[in-house]
């Protein structure tokens, strides 16, 4: 059934939430429409992005990595250079500034890899807002440095011990908190997920990634890319860099999901490699579920990619065959992490390394003269403890 409602991306999206949350969602939608078009709000946000977060970020030619994999010309959009170390600060600044303008004094947020939590805690400290971060017990253990940073910044970090003790459960607890305190509280959702207007709002705050990259690439390479590649957890960094290229069918859009320990082993988080449409956390989208509609267990070496659902905007691009999605496994990510770090002098986040691992594996798909834009969505210092436990680094 074709959906034409404004709250949908093609057939996907919507707001499948309890009646209690419809009022705050409508309030948020009205606030978003008003403030995002207000010159004074735009000026405040632009100032924060430039003079606090560090935009515009650089575009770097990965010449040594390209040579090592015998691949095309690869250019990296350096979101890892932003304050807090990842693209998440774009959205955190936008949402928290919006919440403050709407009169909210308290922020709740979920986090998996810790980068959204860190970005939210940082923004709340800057704007003088009370901050509560929900994080799965498993993720707290593998991202302890980010947890320590969040607490240093004044945030209260709440450990979630239900279910798989990862990102899905952190989202559950954040939504429960918001439902009970929405008069004073804004839920700063970290990806292009959840009930409308969240997916559209997050895309609006992240599309600056692709807008900058398109302009920079024209200047450096003299052309648009043959392909744009990004890792895909929820979909914020992917939709951010895909945005200005969606209408240009000459540019391939490639999303890379977490293959974990293998699709056949059923230990992964690749929604388009075995998932189906359903509803999770207020949105109709592709997700990993069994034949009875129960959410399946996920696995990834990366704490930021093991969420069982994906952005409805990406589900729409997938069904329209405008974007194509692939999965890379943990062992490929580790090998690429080593190679990329040693050839480029950049330590990438494990999430971003999925996109690089796809380039390493599929280098022969491209011509040497092709230009490929890869979103380096975050830096990897947060992941070193995870890797140290798996391999000995000297």
PDB file of N, CA, C and O in Angstrom, residues 154-214:
ATOM      1  N   UNK A 154      29.333  16.181  33.367  1.00  0.00           N
ATOM      2  CA  UNK A 154      28.178  16.462  34.202  1.00  0.00           C
ATOM      3  C   UNK A 154      26.945  15.645  33.899  1.00  0.00           C
ATOM      4  O   UNK A 154      25.894  15.849  34.524  1.00  0.00           O
ATOM      5  N   UNK A 155      27.019  14.708  32.977  1.00  0.00           N
ATOM      6  CA  UNK A 155      25.864  13.888  32.634  1.00  0.00           C
ATOM      7  C   UNK A 155      25.697  12.734  33.620  1.00  0.00           C
ATOM      8  O   UNK A 155      26.678  12.218  34.160  1.00  0.00           O
ATOM      9  N   UNK A 156      24.452  12.341  33.844  1.00  0.00           N
ATOM     10  CA  UNK A 156      24.160  11.131  34.607  1.00  0.00           C
ATOM     11  C   UNK A 156      24.040   9.979  33.613  1.00  0.00           C
ATOM     12  O   UNK A 156      23.231  10.043  32.683  1.00  0.00           O
ATOM     13  N   UNK A 157      24.851   8.949  33.764  1.00  0.00           N
ATOM     14  CA  UNK A 157      24.836   7.803  32.858  1.00  0.00           C
ATOM     15  C   UNK A 157      24.113   6.656  33.548  1.00  0.00           C
ATOM     16  O   UNK A 157      24.523   6.200  34.616  1.00  0.00           O
ATOM     17  N   UNK A 158      23.027   6.192  32.936  1.00  0.00           N
ATOM     18  CA  UNK A 158      22.191   5.144  33.522  1.00  0.00           C
ATOM     19  C   UNK A 158      22.439   3.824  32.798  1.00  0.00           C
ATOM     20  O   UNK A 158      22.229   3.721  31.584  1.00  0.00           O
ATOM     21  N   UNK A 159      22.883   2.822  33.534  1.00  0.00           N
ATOM     22  CA  UNK A 159      23.150   1.504  32.969  1.00  0.00           C
ATOM     23  C   UNK A 159      21.844   0.745  32.768  1.00  0.00           C
ATOM     24  O   UNK A 159      20.995   0.696  33.658  1.00  0.00           O
ATOM     25  N   UNK A 160      21.682   0.135  31.592  1.00  0.00           N
ATOM     26  CA  UNK A 160      20.474  -0.623  31.261  1.00  0.00           C
ATOM     27  C   UNK A 160      20.842  -2.101  31.213  1.00  0.00           C
ATOM     28  O   UNK A 160      21.683  -2.518  30.414  1.00  0.00           O
ATOM     29  N   UNK A 161      20.202  -2.888  32.058  1.00  0.00           N
ATOM     30  CA  UNK A 161      20.588  -4.296  32.198  1.00  0.00           C
ATOM     31  C   UNK A 161      19.555  -5.270  31.644  1.00  0.00           C
ATOM     32  O   UNK A 161      19.688  -6.486  31.811  1.00  0.00           O
ATOM     33  N   UNK A 162      18.530  -4.770  30.969  1.00  0.00           N
ATOM     34  CA  UNK A 162      17.505  -5.658  30.406  1.00  0.00           C
ATOM     35  C   UNK A 162      17.906  -6.142  29.016  1.00  0.00           C
ATOM     36  O   UNK A 162      18.762  -5.547  28.358  1.00  0.00           O
ATOM     37  N   UNK A 163      17.269  -7.233  28.542  1.00  0.00           N
ATOM     38  CA  UNK A 163      17.474  -7.728  27.180  1.00  0.00           C
ATOM     39  C   UNK A 163      18.922  -8.022  26.848  1.00  0.00           C
ATOM     40  O   UNK A 163      19.655  -8.622  27.638  1.00  0.00           O
ATOM     41  N   UNK A 164      19.346  -7.548  25.670  1.00  0.00           N
ATOM     42  CA  UNK A 164      20.723  -7.750  25.230  1.00  0.00           C
ATOM     43  C   UNK A 164      21.694  -6.767  25.875  1.00  0.00           C
ATOM     44  O   UNK A 164      22.902  -6.827  25.642  1.00  0.00           O
ATOM     45  N   UNK A 165      21.153  -5.814  26.648  1.00  0.00           N
ATOM     46  CA  UNK A 165      21.976  -4.829  27.374  1.00  0.00           C
ATOM     47  C   UNK A 165      22.792  -3.959  26.419  1.00  0.00           C
ATOM     48  O   UNK A 165      23.923  -3.571  26.714  1.00  0.00           O
ATOM     49  N   UNK A 166      22.184  -3.654  25.230  1.00  0.00           N
ATOM     50  CA  UNK A 166      22.878  -2.827  24.243  1.00  0.00           C
ATOM     51  C   UNK A 166      21.962  -1.680  23.793  1.00  0.00           C
ATOM     52  O   UNK A 166      21.118  -1.219  24.553  1.00  0.00           O
ATOM     53  N   UNK A 167      22.132  -1.238  22.559  1.00  0.00           N
ATOM     54  CA  UNK A 167      21.492  -0.002  22.111  1.00  0.00           C
ATOM     55  C   UNK A 167      19.970  -0.071  22.104  1.00  0.00           C
ATOM     56  O   UNK A 167      19.297   0.904  22.469  1.00  0.00           O
ATOM     57  N   UNK A 168      19.403  -1.183  21.669  1.00  0.00           N
ATOM     58  CA  UNK A 168      17.934  -1.291  21.610  1.00  0.00           C
ATOM     59  C   UNK A 168      17.314  -1.022  22.974  1.00  0.00           C
ATOM     60  O   UNK A 168      16.325  -0.286  23.098  1.00  0.00           O
ATOM     61  N   UNK A 169      17.888  -1.606  24.011  1.00  0.00           N
ATOM     62  CA  UNK A 169      17.364  -1.426  25.358  1.00  0.00           C
ATOM     63  C   UNK A 169      17.577   0.001  25.862  1.00  0.00           C
ATOM     64  O   UNK A 169      16.756   0.538  26.606  1.00  0.00           O
ATOM     65  N   UNK A 170      18.691   0.635  25.433  1.00  0.00           N
ATOM     66  CA  UNK A 170      18.927   2.027  25.811  1.00  0.00           C
ATOM     67  C   UNK A 170      17.864   2.947  25.213  1.00  0.00           C
ATOM     68  O   UNK A 170      17.414   3.899  25.852  1.00  0.00           O
ATOM     69  N   UNK A 171      17.458   2.646  23.976  1.00  0.00           N
ATOM     70  CA  UNK A 171      16.379   3.419  23.343  1.00  0.00           C
ATOM     71  C   UNK A 171      15.078   3.231  24.118  1.00  0.00           C
ATOM     72  O   UNK A 171      14.343   4.193  24.386  1.00  0.00           O
ATOM     73  N   UNK A 172      14.782   1.986  24.500  1.00  0.00           N
ATOM     74  CA  UNK A 172      13.572   1.712  25.279  1.00  0.00           C
ATOM     75  C   UNK A 172      13.500   2.577  26.529  1.00  0.00           C
ATOM     76  O   UNK A 172      12.468   3.202  26.824  1.00  0.00           O
ATOM     77  N   UNK A 173      14.589   2.614  27.279  1.00  0.00           N
ATOM     78  CA  UNK A 173      14.598   3.351  28.542  1.00  0.00           C
ATOM     79  C   UNK A 173      14.522   4.856  28.318  1.00  0.00           C
ATOM     80  O   UNK A 173      13.877   5.578  29.093  1.00  0.00           O
ATOM     81  N   UNK A 174      15.161   5.342  27.253  1.00  0.00           N
ATOM     82  CA  UNK A 174      15.100   6.772  26.942  1.00  0.00           C
ATOM     83  C   UNK A 174      13.668   7.186  26.628  1.00  0.00           C
ATOM     84  O   UNK A 174      13.194   8.250  27.074  1.00  0.00           O
ATOM     85  N   UNK A 175      12.965   6.361  25.856  1.00  0.00           N
ATOM     86  CA  UNK A 175      11.593   6.676  25.487  1.00  0.00           C
ATOM     87  C   UNK A 175      10.664   6.625  26.704  1.00  0.00           C
ATOM     88  O   UNK A 175       9.739   7.440  26.832  1.00  0.00           O
ATOM     89  N   UNK A 176      10.925   5.699  27.618  1.00  0.00           N
ATOM     90  CA  UNK A 176      10.124   5.634  28.842  1.00  0.00           C
ATOM     91  C   UNK A 176      10.316   6.898  29.685  1.00  0.00           C
ATOM     92  O   UNK A 176       9.352   7.463  30.204  1.00  0.00           O
ATOM     93  N   UNK A 177      11.561   7.317  29.819  1.00  0.00           N
ATOM     94  CA  UNK A 177      11.865   8.531  30.576  1.00  0.00           C
ATOM     95  C   UNK A 177      11.149   9.728  29.956  1.00  0.00           C
ATOM     96  O   UNK A 177      10.489  10.521  30.649  1.00  0.00           O
ATOM     97  N   UNK A 178      11.274   9.851  28.641  1.00  0.00           N
ATOM     98  CA  UNK A 178      10.649  10.979  27.935  1.00  0.00           C
ATOM     99  C   UNK A 178       9.131  10.977  28.118  1.00  0.00           C
ATOM    100  O   UNK A 178       8.518  12.018  28.347  1.00  0.00           O
ATOM    101  N   UNK A 179       8.525   9.810  28.048  1.00  0.00           N
ATOM    102  CA  UNK A 179       7.071   9.712  28.190  1.00  0.00           C
ATOM    103  C   UNK A 179       6.597  10.223  29.551  1.00  0.00           C
ATOM    104  O   UNK A 179       5.520  10.805  29.673  1.00  0.00           O
ATOM    105  N   UNK A 180       7.420  10.039  30.593  1.00  0.00           N
ATOM    106  CA  UNK A 180       7.040  10.448  31.942  1.00  0.00           C
ATOM    107  C   UNK A 180       7.386  11.909  32.242  1.00  0.00           C
ATOM    108  O   UNK A 180       6.825  12.494  33.182  1.00  0.00           O
ATOM    109  N   UNK A 181       8.291  12.508  31.479  1.00  0.00           N
ATOM    110  CA  UNK A 181       8.770  13.853  31.817  1.00  0.00           C
ATOM    111  C   UNK A 181       8.767  14.824  30.639  1.00  0.00           C
ATOM    112  O   UNK A 181       9.500  15.808  30.633  1.00  0.00           O
ATOM    113  N   UNK A 182       7.935  14.594  29.639  1.00  0.00           N
ATOM    114  CA  UNK A 182       8.039  15.375  28.408  1.00  0.00           C
ATOM    115  C   UNK A 182       7.726  16.865  28.578  1.00  0.00           C
ATOM    116  O   UNK A 182       8.108  17.682  27.733  1.00  0.00           O
ATOM    117  N   UNK A 183       7.063  17.237  29.671  1.00  0.00           N
ATOM    118  CA  UNK A 183       6.784  18.672  29.865  1.00  0.00           C
ATOM    119  C   UNK A 183       8.069  19.474  29.992  1.00  0.00           C
ATOM    120  O   UNK A 183       8.151  20.619  29.528  1.00  0.00           O
ATOM    121  N   UNK A 184       9.086  18.892  30.616  1.00  0.00           N
ATOM    122  CA  UNK A 184      10.361  19.592  30.821  1.00  0.00           C
ATOM    123  C   UNK A 184      11.515  18.984  30.029  1.00  0.00           C
ATOM    124  O   UNK A 184      12.600  19.557  29.990  1.00  0.00           O
ATOM    125  N   UNK A 185      11.251  17.838  29.397  1.00  0.00           N
ATOM    126  CA  UNK A 185      12.338  17.032  28.834  1.00  0.00           C
ATOM    127  C   UNK A 185      12.230  16.878  27.322  1.00  0.00           C
ATOM    128  O   UNK A 185      11.140  16.708  26.776  1.00  0.00           O
ATOM    129  N   UNK A 186      13.389  16.902  26.673  1.00  0.00           N
ATOM    130  CA  UNK A 186      13.475  16.566  25.245  1.00  0.00           C
ATOM    131  C   UNK A 186      14.283  15.286  25.107  1.00  0.00           C
ATOM    132  O   UNK A 186      15.339  15.137  25.725  1.00  0.00           O
ATOM    133  N   UNK A 187      13.799  14.357  24.282  1.00  0.00           N
ATOM    134  CA  UNK A 187      14.553  13.147  23.960  1.00  0.00           C
ATOM    135  C   UNK A 187      15.403  13.431  22.735  1.00  0.00           C
ATOM    136  O   UNK A 187      14.894  13.604  21.630  1.00  0.00           O
ATOM    137  N   UNK A 188      16.715  13.480  22.930  1.00  0.00           N
ATOM    138  CA  UNK A 188      17.659  13.741  21.839  1.00  0.00           C
ATOM    139  C   UNK A 188      18.050  12.412  21.200  1.00  0.00           C
ATOM    140  O   UNK A 188      19.060  11.804  21.559  1.00  0.00           O
ATOM    141  N   UNK A 189      17.257  11.949  20.259  1.00  0.00           N
ATOM    142  CA  UNK A 189      17.489  10.675  19.588  1.00  0.00           C
ATOM    143  C   UNK A 189      18.702  10.809  18.666  1.00  0.00           C
ATOM    144  O   UNK A 189      18.829  11.796  17.948  1.00  0.00           O
ATOM    145  N   UNK A 190      19.568   9.799  18.686  1.00  0.00           N
ATOM    146  CA  UNK A 190      20.870   9.946  18.057  1.00  0.00           C
ATOM    147  C   UNK A 190      20.999   9.551  16.605  1.00  0.00           C
ATOM    148  O   UNK A 190      22.051   9.740  16.011  1.00  0.00           O
ATOM    149  N   UNK A 191      19.956   8.976  15.995  1.00  0.00           N
ATOM    150  CA  UNK A 191      20.071   8.594  14.595  1.00  0.00           C
ATOM    151  C   UNK A 191      18.770   8.907  13.869  1.00  0.00           C
ATOM    152  O   UNK A 191      17.797   9.341  14.480  1.00  0.00           O
ATOM    153  N   UNK A 192      18.756   8.666  12.553  1.00  0.00           N
ATOM    154  CA  UNK A 192      17.591   9.015  11.727  1.00  0.00           C
ATOM    155  C   UNK A 192      16.541   7.920  11.835  1.00  0.00           C
ATOM    156  O   UNK A 192      16.105   7.329  10.852  1.00  0.00           O
ATOM    157  N   UNK A 193      16.135   7.668  13.067  1.00  0.00           N
ATOM    158  CA  UNK A 193      15.241   6.574  13.417  1.00  0.00           C
ATOM    159  C   UNK A 193      14.017   7.101  14.158  1.00  0.00           C
ATOM    160  O   UNK A 193      13.831   8.308  14.301  1.00  0.00           O
ATOM    161  N   UNK A 194      13.230   6.167  14.679  1.00  0.00           N
ATOM    162  CA  UNK A 194      12.161   6.523  15.579  1.00  0.00           C
ATOM    163  C   UNK A 194      10.959   7.146  14.902  1.00  0.00           C
ATOM    164  O   UNK A 194      10.870   7.228  13.681  1.00  0.00           O
ATOM    165  N   UNK A 195      10.006   7.591  15.714  1.00  0.00           N
ATOM    166  CA  UNK A 195       8.780   8.172  15.166  1.00  0.00           C
ATOM    167  C   UNK A 195       9.031   9.528  14.527  1.00  0.00           C
ATOM    168  O   UNK A 195       9.930  10.263  14.943  1.00  0.00           O
ATOM    169  N   UNK A 196       8.229   9.854  13.529  1.00  0.00           N
ATOM    170  CA  UNK A 196       8.316  11.165  12.906  1.00  0.00           C
ATOM    171  C   UNK A 196       7.988  12.228  13.964  1.00  0.00           C
ATOM    172  O   UNK A 196       7.106  12.019  14.784  1.00  0.00           O
ATOM    173  N   UNK A 197       8.740  13.360  14.037  1.00  0.00           N
ATOM    174  CA  UNK A 197       9.628  13.913  13.004  1.00  0.00           C
ATOM    175  C   UNK A 197      11.108  13.580  13.166  1.00  0.00           C
ATOM    176  O   UNK A 197      11.953  14.187  12.494  1.00  0.00           O
ATOM    177  N   UNK A 198      11.463  12.663  14.082  1.00  0.00           N
ATOM    178  CA  UNK A 198      12.880  12.419  14.343  1.00  0.00           C
ATOM    179  C   UNK A 198      13.711  12.086  13.101  1.00  0.00           C
ATOM    180  O   UNK A 198      14.784  12.684  12.898  1.00  0.00           O
ATOM    181  N   UNK A 199      13.297  11.133  12.244  1.00  0.00           N
ATOM    182  CA  UNK A 199      14.154  10.822  11.098  1.00  0.00           C
ATOM    183  C   UNK A 199      14.454  12.045  10.226  1.00  0.00           C
ATOM    184  O   UNK A 199      15.606  12.275   9.835  1.00  0.00           O
ATOM    185  N   UNK A 200      13.420  12.845   9.953  1.00  0.00           N
ATOM    186  CA  UNK A 200      13.622  14.023   9.110  1.00  0.00           C
ATOM    187  C   UNK A 200      14.467  15.075   9.814  1.00  0.00           C
ATOM    188  O   UNK A 200      15.334  15.703   9.204  1.00  0.00           O
ATOM    189  N   UNK A 201      14.242  15.268  11.098  1.00  0.00           N
ATOM    190  CA  UNK A 201      14.997  16.266  11.856  1.00  0.00           C
ATOM    191  C   UNK A 201      16.484  15.916  11.908  1.00  0.00           C
ATOM    192  O   UNK A 201      17.348  16.779  11.718  1.00  0.00           O
ATOM    193  N   UNK A 202      16.789  14.658  12.167  1.00  0.00           N
ATOM    194  CA  UNK A 202      18.190  14.229  12.232  1.00  0.00           C
ATOM    195  C   UNK A 202      18.865  14.392  10.866  1.00  0.00           C
ATOM    196  O   UNK A 202      20.019  14.818  10.784  1.00  0.00           O
ATOM    197  N   UNK A 203      18.151  14.060   9.798  1.00  0.00           N
ATOM    198  CA  UNK A 203      18.694  14.266   8.451  1.00  0.00           C
ATOM    199  C   UNK A 203      18.962  15.747   8.204  1.00  0.00           C
ATOM    200  O   UNK A 203      20.007  16.131   7.665  1.00  0.00           O
ATOM    201  N   UNK A 204      18.035  16.600   8.618  1.00  0.00           N
ATOM    202  CA  UNK A 204      18.211  18.045   8.440  1.00  0.00           C
ATOM    203  C   UNK A 204      19.475  18.553   9.125  1.00  0.00           C
ATOM    204  O   UNK A 204      20.169  19.423   8.594  1.00  0.00           O
ATOM    205  N   UNK A 205      19.785  18.001  10.302  1.00  0.00           N
ATOM    206  CA  UNK A 205      20.970  18.452  11.029  1.00  0.00           C
ATOM    207  C   UNK A 205      22.264  17.831  10.508  1.00  0.00           C
ATOM    208  O   UNK A 205      23.354  18.362  10.764  1.00  0.00           O
ATOM    209  N   UNK A 206      22.156  16.698   9.795  1.00  0.00           N
ATOM    210  CA  UNK A 206      23.368  16.031   9.286  1.00  0.00           C
ATOM    211  C   UNK A 206      23.635  16.262   7.798  1.00  0.00           C
ATOM    212  O   UNK A 206      24.721  15.930   7.315  1.00  0.00           O
ATOM    213  N   UNK A 207      22.699  16.814   7.055  1.00  0.00           N
ATOM    214  CA  UNK A 207      22.913  16.969   5.614  1.00  0.00           C
ATOM    215  C   UNK A 207      24.062  17.912   5.289  1.00  0.00           C
ATOM    216  O   UNK A 207      24.585  17.899   4.169  1.00  0.00           O
ATOM    217  N   UNK A 208      24.515  18.678   6.275  1.00  0.00           N
ATOM    218  CA  UNK A 208      25.675  19.547   6.090  1.00  0.00           C
ATOM    219  C   UNK A 208      26.909  18.734   5.705  1.00  0.00           C
ATOM    220  O   UNK A 208      27.799  19.230   5.012  1.00  0.00           O
ATOM    221  N   UNK A 209      26.969  17.466   6.129  1.00  0.00           N
ATOM    222  CA  UNK A 209      28.114  16.603   5.792  1.00  0.00           C
ATOM    223  C   UNK A 209      28.233  16.474   4.277  1.00  0.00           C
ATOM    224  O   UNK A 209      29.293  16.705   3.688  1.00  0.00           O
ATOM    225  N   UNK A 210      27.147  16.073   3.631  1.00  0.00           N
ATOM    226  CA  UNK A 210      27.158  15.876   2.183  1.00  0.00           C
ATOM    227  C   UNK A 210      27.271  17.173   1.416  1.00  0.00           C
ATOM    228  O   UNK A 210      27.947  17.236   0.368  1.00  0.00           O
ATOM    229  N   UNK A 211      26.635  18.221   1.912  1.00  0.00           N
ATOM    230  CA  UNK A 211      26.691  19.527   1.241  1.00  0.00           C
ATOM    231  C   UNK A 211      28.131  20.027   1.185  1.00  0.00           C
ATOM    232  O   UNK A 211      28.616  20.467   0.134  1.00  0.00           O
ATOM    233  N   UNK A 212      28.827  19.932   2.310  1.00  0.00           N
ATOM    234  CA  UNK A 212      30.236  20.345   2.342  1.00  0.00           C
ATOM    235  C   UNK A 212      31.084  19.454   1.428  1.00  0.00           C
ATOM    236  O   UNK A 212      31.909  19.943   0.659  1.00  0.00           O
ATOM    237  N   UNK A 213      30.875  18.126   1.542  1.00  0.00           N
ATOM    238  CA  UNK A 213      31.701  17.183   0.783  1.00  0.00           C
ATOM    239  C   UNK A 213      31.537  17.366  -0.715  1.00  0.00           C
ATOM    240  O   UNK A 213      32.519  17.281  -1.471  1.00  0.00           O
ATOM    241  N   UNK A 214      30.336  17.594  -1.163  1.00  0.00           N
ATOM    242  CA  UNK A 214      30.075  17.789  -2.598  1.00  0.00           C
ATOM    243  C   UNK A 214      30.853  18.999  -3.115  1.00  0.00           C
ATOM    244  O   UNK A 214      31.502  18.936  -4.173  1.00  0.00           O
TER     245      UNK A 214
END
